[in-house]
mmCIF file of C-alpha atoms in Angstrom:
data_model
loop_
_atom_site.group_PDB
_atom_site.id
_atom_site.type_symbol
_atom_site.label_atom_id
_atom_site.label_comp_id
_atom_site.label_asym_id
_atom_site.label_seq_id
_atom_site.Cartn_x
_atom_site.Cartn_y
_atom_site.Cartn_z
ATOM 1 C CA SER R 1 30.589 -44.885 5.642
ATOM 2 C CA GLN R 2 28.689 -41.768 6.647
ATOM 3 C CA ILE R 3 28.900 -39.605 9.732
ATOM 4 C CA THR R 4 25.907 -37.507 10.757
ATOM 5 C CA LEU R 5 26.584 -34.572 13.009
ATOM 6 C CA LEU R 6 23.673 -33.339 15.076
ATOM 7 C CA LEU R 7 23.926 -29.797 16.392
ATOM 8 C CA PHE R 8 21.703 -28.617 19.233
ATOM 9 C CA PRO R 9 21.933 -24.827 19.678
ATOM 10 C CA ILE R 10 21.966 -23.756 23.306
ATOM 11 C CA SER R 11 21.033 -20.360 24.605
ATOM 12 C CA ALA R 12 21.947 -18.748 27.890
ATOM 13 C CA PHE R 13 18.816 -20.381 29.319
ATOM 14 C CA GLY R 14 19.702 -23.846 28.075
ATOM 15 C CA PHE R 15 17.564 -24.045 24.953
ATOM 16 C CA LEU R 16 17.129 -21.853 21.920
ATOM 17 C CA LYS R 17 13.682 -20.301 21.727
ATOM 18 C CA PRO R 18 11.734 -21.170 18.575
ATOM 19 C CA ALA R 19 11.281 -18.320 16.138
ATOM 20 C CA LEU R 20 8.066 -16.476 16.773
ATOM 21 C CA ALA R 21 7.940 -14.901 13.334
ATOM 22 C CA GLN R 22 9.506 -15.496 9.979
ATOM 23 C CA LEU R 23 9.639 -13.589 6.715
ATOM 24 C CA VAL R 24 10.412 -15.635 3.601
ATOM 25 C CA VAL R 25 11.096 -13.790 0.327
ATOM 26 C CA THR R 26 11.602 -15.501 -3.016
ATOM 27 C CA GLN R 27 13.115 -13.311 -5.718
ATOM 28 C CA ASN R 28 10.850 -12.986 -8.764
ATOM 29 C CA SER R 29 11.117 -10.709 -11.783
ATOM 30 C CA VAL R 30 8.139 -11.940 -13.813
ATOM 31 C CA ALA R 31 5.555 -9.168 -14.028
ATOM 32 C CA ALA R 32 2.625 -11.500 -14.719
ATOM 33 C CA THR R 33 3.474 -13.637 -11.688
ATOM 34 C CA LEU R 34 3.791 -10.637 -9.385
ATOM 35 C CA ALA R 35 0.543 -9.095 -10.623
ATOM 36 C CA SER R 36 -1.348 -12.366 -10.219
ATOM 37 C CA GLN R 37 -0.191 -12.585 -6.585
ATOM 38 C CA ILE R 38 -1.988 -9.361 -5.650
ATOM 39 C CA ALA R 39 -5.028 -9.568 -7.946
ATOM 40 C CA GLY R 40 -8.193 -10.496 -6.080
ATOM 41 C CA PRO R 41 -11.903 -10.938 -6.697
ATOM 42 C CA GLY R 42 -13.656 -8.503 -8.969
ATOM 43 C CA VAL R 43 -10.702 -7.379 -11.113
ATOM 44 C CA THR R 44 -9.287 -8.653 -14.383
ATOM 45 C CA ILE R 45 -5.602 -7.807 -14.930
ATOM 46 C CA SER R 46 -3.845 -7.419 -18.270
ATOM 47 C CA LYS R 47 -0.589 -6.055 -19.739
ATOM 48 C CA PRO R 48 1.595 -6.411 -16.606
ATOM 49 C CA ALA R 49 5.049 -4.815 -16.791
ATOM 50 C CA LEU R 50 7.982 -4.664 -14.367
ATOM 51 C CA ASN R 51 10.769 -2.063 -14.408
ATOM 52 C CA CYS R 52 12.990 -2.923 -11.461
ATOM 53 C CA GLY R 53 16.519 -3.806 -10.496
ATOM 54 C CA ALA R 54 17.585 -7.386 -11.188
ATOM 55 C CA ASN R 55 16.774 -8.533 -7.638
ATOM 56 C CA GLY R 56 14.452 -5.804 -6.405
ATOM 57 C CA ALA R 57 11.146 -7.696 -6.504
ATOM 58 C CA GLY R 58 9.899 -10.879 -4.912
ATOM 59 C CA ILE R 59 7.053 -12.895 -3.446
ATOM 60 C CA PHE R 60 6.801 -13.103 0.344
ATOM 61 C CA THR R 61 5.132 -15.114 3.063
ATOM 62 C CA TYR R 62 5.105 -14.118 6.706
ATOM 63 C CA THR R 63 4.233 -15.887 9.925
ATOM 64 C CA GLY R 64 3.869 -13.685 12.965
ATOM 65 C CA ILE R 65 2.057 -10.568 14.081
ATOM 66 C CA ASP R 66 4.479 -7.694 13.404
ATOM 67 C CA LEU R 67 4.021 -7.222 9.666
ATOM 68 C CA GLY R 68 0.282 -7.808 9.657
ATOM 69 C CA LEU R 69 0.322 -9.384 6.169
ATOM 70 C CA ALA R 70 0.483 -13.128 5.526
ATOM 71 C CA ASN R 71 1.647 -13.058 1.907
ATOM 72 C CA GLY R 72 1.985 -10.949 -1.212
ATOM 73 C CA ILE R 73 4.735 -9.233 -3.179
ATOM 74 C CA LEU R 74 7.664 -7.040 -2.162
ATOM 75 C CA LEU R 75 9.009 -4.223 -4.341
ATOM 76 C CA THR R 76 12.286 -2.693 -3.120
ATOM 77 C CA THR R 77 15.012 -0.229 -4.035
ATOM 78 C CA GLY R 78 17.587 -2.862 -3.095
ATOM 79 C CA ILE R 79 17.630 -6.661 -2.938
ATOM 80 C CA ALA R 80 14.279 -8.120 -1.955
ATOM 81 C CA THR R 81 15.718 -11.171 -0.215
ATOM 82 C CA GLN R 82 17.879 -9.018 2.104
ATOM 83 C CA VAL R 83 14.777 -7.725 3.876
ATOM 84 C CA VAL R 84 14.422 -11.039 5.727
ATOM 85 C CA ALA R 85 17.480 -10.350 7.897
ATOM 86 C CA PRO R 86 16.732 -9.525 11.552
ATOM 87 C CA ASN R 87 17.318 -5.811 11.868
ATOM 88 C CA GLY R 88 20.697 -5.288 13.496
ATOM 89 C CA GLY R 89 20.896 -8.931 14.567
ATOM 90 C CA PRO R 90 23.996 -11.157 14.338
ATOM 91 C CA GLY R 91 25.519 -10.976 10.897
ATOM 92 C CA ALA R 92 22.987 -8.427 9.658
ATOM 93 C CA PRO R 93 24.085 -5.012 8.409
ATOM 94 C CA PRO R 94 22.814 -2.041 10.410
ATOM 95 C CA TYR R 95 21.385 -0.590 7.184
ATOM 96 C CA LEU R 96 20.255 -1.950 3.828
ATOM 97 C CA SER R 97 21.904 0.135 1.126
ATOM 98 C CA PHE R 98 22.226 -1.537 -2.265
ATOM 99 C CA ASP R 99 22.496 0.130 -5.660
ATOM 100 C CA ASN R 100 20.429 -1.876 -8.146
ATOM 101 C CA LYS R 101 21.560 0.402 -11.024
ATOM 102 C CA ASN R 102 17.974 1.068 -12.167
ATOM 103 C CA ASN R 103 18.374 4.826 -12.007
ATOM 104 C CA PHE R 104 15.988 7.150 -13.800
ATOM 105 C CA ASN R 105 13.496 9.891 -12.974
ATOM 106 C CA ASP R 106 9.914 8.674 -12.870
ATOM 107 C CA PRO R 107 7.762 11.829 -13.029
ATOM 108 C CA ASP R 108 5.082 10.505 -10.680
ATOM 109 C CA LEU R 109 7.602 9.541 -8.010
ATOM 110 C CA VAL R 110 9.491 12.800 -8.383
ATOM 111 C CA SER R 111 6.244 14.724 -7.901
ATOM 112 C CA ILE R 112 5.626 13.193 -4.461
ATOM 113 C CA SER R 113 9.149 12.676 -3.090
ATOM 114 C CA SER R 114 10.147 16.355 -2.941
ATOM 115 C CA ALA R 115 13.333 15.399 -4.790
ATOM 116 C CA LYS R 116 14.558 16.243 -8.268
ATOM 117 C CA ASP R 117 16.149 12.831 -8.732
ATOM 118 C CA THR R 118 15.137 9.243 -8.042
ATOM 119 C CA PHE R 119 17.374 6.177 -7.962
ATOM 120 C CA ASN R 120 17.024 2.399 -7.757
ATOM 121 C CA VAL R 121 13.484 2.545 -9.122
ATOM 122 C CA CYS R 122 11.160 -0.469 -8.912
ATOM 123 C CA ILE R 123 7.794 -0.252 -10.687
ATOM 124 C CA LEU R 124 5.064 -2.845 -11.250
ATOM 125 C CA GLU R 125 2.180 -1.675 -13.412
ATOM 126 C CA PHE R 126 -0.790 -3.233 -15.162
ATOM 127 C CA ASP R 127 -4.213 -2.546 -16.629
ATOM 128 C CA PHE R 128 -7.280 -3.829 -14.847
ATOM 129 C CA THR R 129 -11.042 -3.744 -15.208
ATOM 130 C CA PRO R 130 -13.209 -3.801 -12.060
ATOM 131 C CA ILE R 131 -16.694 -5.272 -12.065
ATOM 132 C CA CYS R 132 -17.865 -3.113 -9.170
ATOM 133 C CA ASN R 133 -17.651 0.472 -7.921
ATOM 134 C CA SER R 134 -14.858 0.566 -5.312
ATOM 135 C CA MET R 135 -11.299 -0.809 -5.513
ATOM 136 C CA ASN R 136 -9.084 -1.744 -2.565
ATOM 137 C CA MET R 137 -5.360 -2.371 -2.107
ATOM 138 C CA GLY R 138 -3.589 -3.468 1.094
ATOM 139 C CA PHE R 139 0.049 -2.570 1.764
ATOM 140 C CA VAL R 140 2.859 -1.879 4.249
ATOM 141 C CA PHE R 141 5.639 0.602 3.440
ATOM 142 C CA GLY R 142 9.044 0.301 5.106
ATOM 143 C CA SER R 143 12.425 1.984 4.870
ATOM 144 C CA ASP R 144 15.933 2.188 6.260
ATOM 145 C CA GLU R 145 15.756 5.980 5.900
ATOM 146 C CA TYR R 146 13.952 5.740 9.248
ATOM 147 C CA PRO R 147 14.523 7.175 11.765
ATOM 148 C CA LYS R 148 17.549 9.455 11.328
ATOM 149 C CA PHE R 149 16.758 10.799 7.857
ATOM 150 C CA ILE R 150 13.157 11.940 8.358
ATOM 151 C CA ASN R 151 12.611 15.253 6.542
ATOM 152 C CA LYS R 152 15.956 14.834 4.798
ATOM 153 C CA PHE R 153 15.549 11.951 2.333
ATOM 154 C CA ASN R 154 11.903 11.283 1.478
ATOM 155 C CA ASP R 155 12.173 8.128 -0.657
ATOM 156 C CA GLY R 156 9.402 7.968 -3.222
ATOM 157 C CA PHE R 157 6.493 5.550 -2.898
ATOM 158 C CA GLY R 158 3.113 5.636 -4.555
ATOM 159 C CA ALA R 159 0.326 3.638 -6.181
ATOM 160 C CA PHE R 160 -0.837 5.715 -9.118
ATOM 161 C CA LEU R 161 -4.303 5.169 -10.573
ATOM 162 C CA THR R 162 -5.374 6.381 -14.003
ATOM 163 C CA GLY R 163 -8.908 6.066 -15.340
ATOM 164 C CA LYS R 164 -12.427 7.408 -15.020
ATOM 165 C CA ASN R 165 -13.391 9.158 -11.785
ATOM 166 C CA PRO R 166 -17.030 8.437 -10.896
ATOM 167 C CA ALA R 167 -17.237 11.905 -9.336
ATOM 168 C CA GLY R 168 -16.427 13.438 -12.720
ATOM 169 C CA GLY R 169 -13.428 13.714 -14.987
ATOM 170 C CA ASN R 170 -10.539 11.289 -14.718
ATOM 171 C CA TYR R 171 -7.892 10.096 -12.303
ATOM 172 C CA THR R 172 -4.487 10.920 -13.784
ATOM 173 C CA ALA R 173 -1.695 9.163 -11.881
ATOM 174 C CA PHE R 174 -3.749 9.722 -8.711
ATOM 175 C CA ASN R 175 -1.815 8.405 -5.695
ATOM 176 C CA ILE R 176 -4.079 6.003 -3.802
ATOM 177 C CA ALA R 177 -1.348 4.988 -1.309
ATOM 178 C CA SER R 178 -2.610 7.144 1.519
ATOM 179 C CA LEU R 179 -3.760 7.218 5.103
ATOM 180 C CA PRO R 180 -7.519 7.231 5.827
ATOM 181 C CA SER R 181 -7.255 11.035 6.026
ATOM 182 C CA GLY R 182 -5.981 11.148 2.444
ATOM 183 C CA THR R 183 -2.408 12.030 3.452
ATOM 184 C CA PRO R 184 0.092 10.289 1.118
ATOM 185 C CA VAL R 185 2.174 7.599 2.829
ATOM 186 C CA GLU R 186 5.762 8.846 2.885
ATOM 187 C CA ILE R 187 8.745 8.821 5.216
ATOM 188 C CA ASN R 188 8.069 12.450 6.084
ATOM 189 C CA THR R 189 4.344 11.929 6.743
ATOM 190 C CA VAL R 190 4.381 8.660 8.731
ATOM 191 C CA ASN R 191 7.093 8.328 11.389
ATOM 192 C CA ALA R 192 7.981 8.365 15.084
ATOM 193 C CA GLY R 193 10.124 11.486 14.806
ATOM 194 C CA TRP R 194 13.835 11.963 15.398
ATOM 195 C CA PRO R 195 15.066 11.713 18.049
ATOM 196 C CA ILE R 196 12.388 9.054 18.392
ATOM 197 C CA GLY R 197 9.298 10.615 19.951
ATOM 198 C CA THR R 198 10.216 14.153 18.890
ATOM 199 C CA GLY R 199 8.241 15.757 16.079
ATOM 200 C CA ALA R 200 6.450 12.562 15.089
ATOM 201 C CA SER R 201 4.034 12.581 12.158
ATOM 202 C CA ASN R 202 1.010 10.256 12.216
ATOM 203 C CA PRO R 203 2.764 7.869 14.658
ATOM 204 C CA THR R 204 -0.440 5.842 15.079
ATOM 205 C CA TYR R 205 0.248 4.326 11.691
ATOM 206 C CA PHE R 206 3.964 3.700 12.292
ATOM 207 C CA VAL R 207 5.996 0.832 13.787
ATOM 208 C CA GLU R 208 9.471 1.809 14.997
ATOM 209 C CA ASN R 209 11.992 -0.974 14.323
ATOM 210 C CA TYR R 210 15.269 0.774 15.014
ATOM 211 C CA PRO R 211 17.712 -1.644 16.734
ATOM 212 C CA PRO R 212 18.708 0.503 19.744
ATOM 213 C CA ASP R 213 15.135 0.552 21.045
ATOM 214 C CA GLY R 214 15.613 -2.929 22.524
ATOM 215 C CA THR R 215 12.115 -4.248 21.801
ATOM 216 C CA GLY R 216 13.428 -7.507 20.390
ATOM 217 C CA THR R 217 10.883 -7.631 17.556
ATOM 218 C CA HIS R 218 13.294 -6.950 14.713
ATOM 219 C CA ASN R 219 12.427 -9.975 12.588
ATOM 220 C CA PHE R 220 12.925 -8.126 9.301
ATOM 221 C CA ALA R 221 15.342 -5.483 8.226
ATOM 222 C CA TYR R 222 13.661 -2.099 7.775
ATOM 223 C CA ASN R 223 14.256 0.424 10.561
ATOM 224 C CA GLY R 224 10.625 1.469 10.421
ATOM 225 C CA TYR R 225 7.421 0.558 8.632
ATOM 226 C CA THR R 226 3.733 1.372 8.558
ATOM 227 C CA VAL R 227 0.931 -0.640 10.036
ATOM 228 C CA PRO R 228 -1.123 -2.514 7.410
ATOM 229 C CA LEU R 229 -3.083 0.042 5.405
ATOM 230 C CA THR R 230 -5.891 -0.380 2.887
ATOM 231 C CA SER R 231 -6.642 2.202 0.240
ATOM 232 C CA VAL R 232 -10.263 2.448 -0.923
ATOM 233 C CA THR R 233 -10.989 4.312 -4.154
ATOM 234 C CA PRO R 234 -14.287 4.780 -6.042
ATOM 235 C CA VAL R 235 -14.216 3.468 -9.618
ATOM 236 C CA VAL R 236 -16.682 2.919 -12.451
ATOM 237 C CA ALA R 237 -17.604 -0.705 -13.012
ATOM 238 C CA CYS R 238 -16.603 -2.389 -16.280
ATOM 239 C CA THR R 239 -14.280 0.495 -17.176
ATOM 240 C CA PRO R 240 -10.527 0.044 -17.867
ATOM 241 C CA TYR R 241 -7.964 1.468 -15.415
ATOM 242 C CA HIS R 242 -4.188 1.524 -15.083
ATOM 243 C CA LEU R 243 -2.338 1.038 -11.775
ATOM 244 C CA LYS R 244 1.366 1.743 -11.228
ATOM 245 C CA ILE R 245 2.929 0.684 -7.910
ATOM 246 C CA ALA R 246 6.330 2.332 -7.569
ATOM 247 C CA VAL R 247 9.132 2.840 -5.056
ATOM 248 C CA ALA R 248 12.496 4.620 -5.426
ATOM 249 C CA ASP R 249 15.340 6.142 -3.457
ATOM 250 C CA ALA R 250 15.301 9.935 -3.442
ATOM 251 C CA VAL R 251 18.251 12.350 -3.740
ATOM 252 C CA ASN R 252 20.762 9.474 -3.667
ATOM 253 C CA GLY R 253 20.854 5.688 -3.950
ATOM 254 C CA LEU R 254 21.541 5.015 -0.264
ATOM 255 C CA TYR R 255 19.321 3.325 2.348
ATOM 256 C CA ASP R 256 16.717 1.039 0.818
ATOM 257 C CA SER R 257 12.948 1.325 0.964
ATOM 258 C CA GLY R 258 10.241 -1.141 -0.020
ATOM 259 C CA VAL R 259 6.537 -1.846 -0.143
ATOM 260 C CA PHE R 260 4.794 -5.074 0.803
ATOM 261 C CA VAL R 261 1.567 -5.392 -1.196
ATOM 262 C CA LYS R 262 -0.942 -7.752 0.364
ATOM 263 C CA GLY R 263 -1.765 -10.890 -1.587
ATOM 264 C CA ASN R 264 -5.091 -10.864 -3.460
ATOM 265 C CA SER R 265 -5.807 -7.388 -2.115
ATOM 266 C CA VAL R 266 -6.281 -5.491 -5.378
ATOM 267 C CA THR R 267 -9.992 -6.183 -5.313
ATOM 268 C CA CYS R 268 -13.225 -4.395 -5.965
ATOM 269 C CA VAL R 269 -16.432 -4.413 -3.989
ATOM 270 C CA THR R 270 -19.876 -2.999 -4.664
ATOM 271 C CA VAL R 271 -20.841 -0.235 -2.270
ATOM 272 C CA PRO R 272 -24.646 0.126 -2.246
ATOM 273 C CA PRO R 273 -26.072 3.525 -3.146
ATOM 274 C CA VAL R 274 -27.739 5.643 -0.479
ATOM 275 C CA VAL R 275 -31.381 6.498 -1.092
ATOM 276 C CA THR R 276 -32.987 9.317 0.904
ATOM 277 C CA ALA R 277 -36.690 10.221 0.688
ATOM 278 C CA THR R 278 -37.924 13.603 1.911
ATOM 279 C CA ALA R 279 -41.531 14.647 2.454
ATOM 280 C CA ILE R 280 -42.656 18.283 2.218
ATOM 281 C CA PRO R 281 -45.993 18.795 3.980
ATOM 282 C CA SER R 282 -48.366 21.473 2.787
ATOM 283 C CA PRO R 283 -48.815 24.573 4.937
ATOM 284 C CA GLY R 284 -51.997 25.150 6.894
ATOM 285 C CA CYS R 285 -54.919 22.763 6.566
ATOM 286 C CA GLY R 286 -54.539 21.856 2.907
ATOM 287 C CA VAL R 287 -54.123 18.345 1.659
ATOM 288 C CA GLN R 288 -51.541 19.241 -0.983
ATOM 289 C CA ALA R 289 -48.045 17.875 -0.319
ATOM 290 C CA SER R 290 -44.968 16.598 -2.154
ATOM 291 C CA ALA R 291 -42.054 14.276 -1.689
ATOM 292 C CA TYR R 292 -38.768 13.677 -3.461
ATOM 293 C CA VAL R 293 -35.952 11.127 -3.366
ATOM 294 C CA THR R 294 -32.177 11.617 -3.770
ATOM 295 C CA VAL R 295 -29.676 8.908 -4.698
ATOM 296 C CA THR R 296 -25.952 9.214 -3.884
ATOM 297 C CA GLY R 297 -23.052 6.851 -4.442
ATOM 298 C CA TYR R 298 -24.482 5.621 -7.753
ATOM 299 C CA THR R 299 -22.782 6.143 -11.115
ATOM 300 C CA GLY R 300 -25.658 5.080 -13.366
ATOM 301 C CA THR R 301 -29.078 6.615 -14.005
ATOM 302 C CA PRO R 302 -31.552 5.529 -11.301
ATOM 303 C CA THR R 303 -35.162 4.636 -12.032
ATOM 304 C CA TYR R 304 -38.043 5.263 -9.641
ATOM 305 C CA SER R 305 -41.333 3.628 -8.801
ATOM 306 C CA TRP R 306 -43.662 5.047 -6.156
ATOM 307 C CA SER R 307 -45.986 2.715 -4.294
ATOM 308 C CA PHE R 308 -48.994 5.008 -4.837
ATOM 309 C CA GLY R 309 -49.875 5.647 -8.430
ATOM 310 C CA GLY R 310 -46.740 4.054 -9.918
ATOM 311 C CA LEU R 311 -45.081 7.364 -10.745
ATOM 312 C CA THR R 312 -41.555 7.018 -12.148
ATOM 313 C CA THR R 313 -40.066 10.469 -11.472
ATOM 314 C CA ASP R 314 -37.838 11.468 -8.552
ATOM 315 C CA THR R 315 -40.551 13.813 -7.239
ATOM 316 C CA ILE R 316 -44.295 13.360 -6.568
ATOM 317 C CA LYS R 317 -46.994 15.828 -5.618
ATOM 318 C CA ASN R 318 -50.412 15.551 -3.970
#
C-alpha cells in the first residue's frame, strides 16, 4: 500500500504567495561549456580554460526583475549554488563566506583590487576572433563585502582584454568591466555607502540588498550588486583576442563575491564609420574652391569617389 501526504503551506494571510522571482544555479566546471554559454553572434571562441574552486562556477537562469539577466554563467569566490539562497531569509546564512582553497595571486586582479594578496580565485579565459569592430559583454557584479566593508576589502573583479587596439598599439590585460564613464566596477567604486546612504559611490548603478533594509526583495544571497552593465570596446575585425574574466577575494578569504555574465552577450557588432565633408569657399568673387572629407571610426584604408569628375582623393579643388 502507499500513503501520499499532501502539504499545503499556509501563511499568516491564509495562503502562501507564489514566488515572484527565482534564481537557479547548476554547478559546472567545464570551461568549454561555460564559454559557449556567453558566446554570442560575431565571435568565434577557442582554447577555453577554467581556474576556479571545485564548486565556484555554474550556469544560471533567473525569472524576475531584480537581477536583470535571464541566463548566463556565474563565477564566484565561494560555492556558486549557495547564491540562490534568499539573503538573510529562513535557514540562510547572513553572509556567504566559503574558502574554495584556490588561493594564488593573479597579477591582473592584484593590480585593480588595491590588495597584495588574492584568495579563492575563479578565472574563465578564452581566445576569440570578432568579425566586426566593437565587442560587447553584459554582466552583474555582486558581493557580501557590501555594505559594511566598503573601502576596507575591495574584492577583485575584472574582464581583461588583450589584443590589437584599433586606436593604435595593443590592449594588454585592459579591464573592460567598467561603468559607462570608464570607472572600473569594484566594491569601492559602486556602492550605497556605509552607513547606507553615507559616502556612496556611483549609487545609480548599485542595488542594495542588505537584509535589515526590509525591502523584501532578497531573492538571492549577495548583500549588494550592480545593475546590469554592458561593456563596449572597439576591436579590429578578424583579429585574434584573449579575454580573461576573473573574480577573487582580496586581503583574506572571507565574504564571497561573484559575477553573473549574461548569456550570449560576448558579441561583436559593426559600428558604421562617420564621414564628414567640408567645403572651403574661395575668398572674394573668384570661382576657385576646395572640399575635403574625413573618415573616423574606421580601421581600414578608405577609398573615395567624387560625383563630379570621379576624383579618388580625400580632397578636391576647383
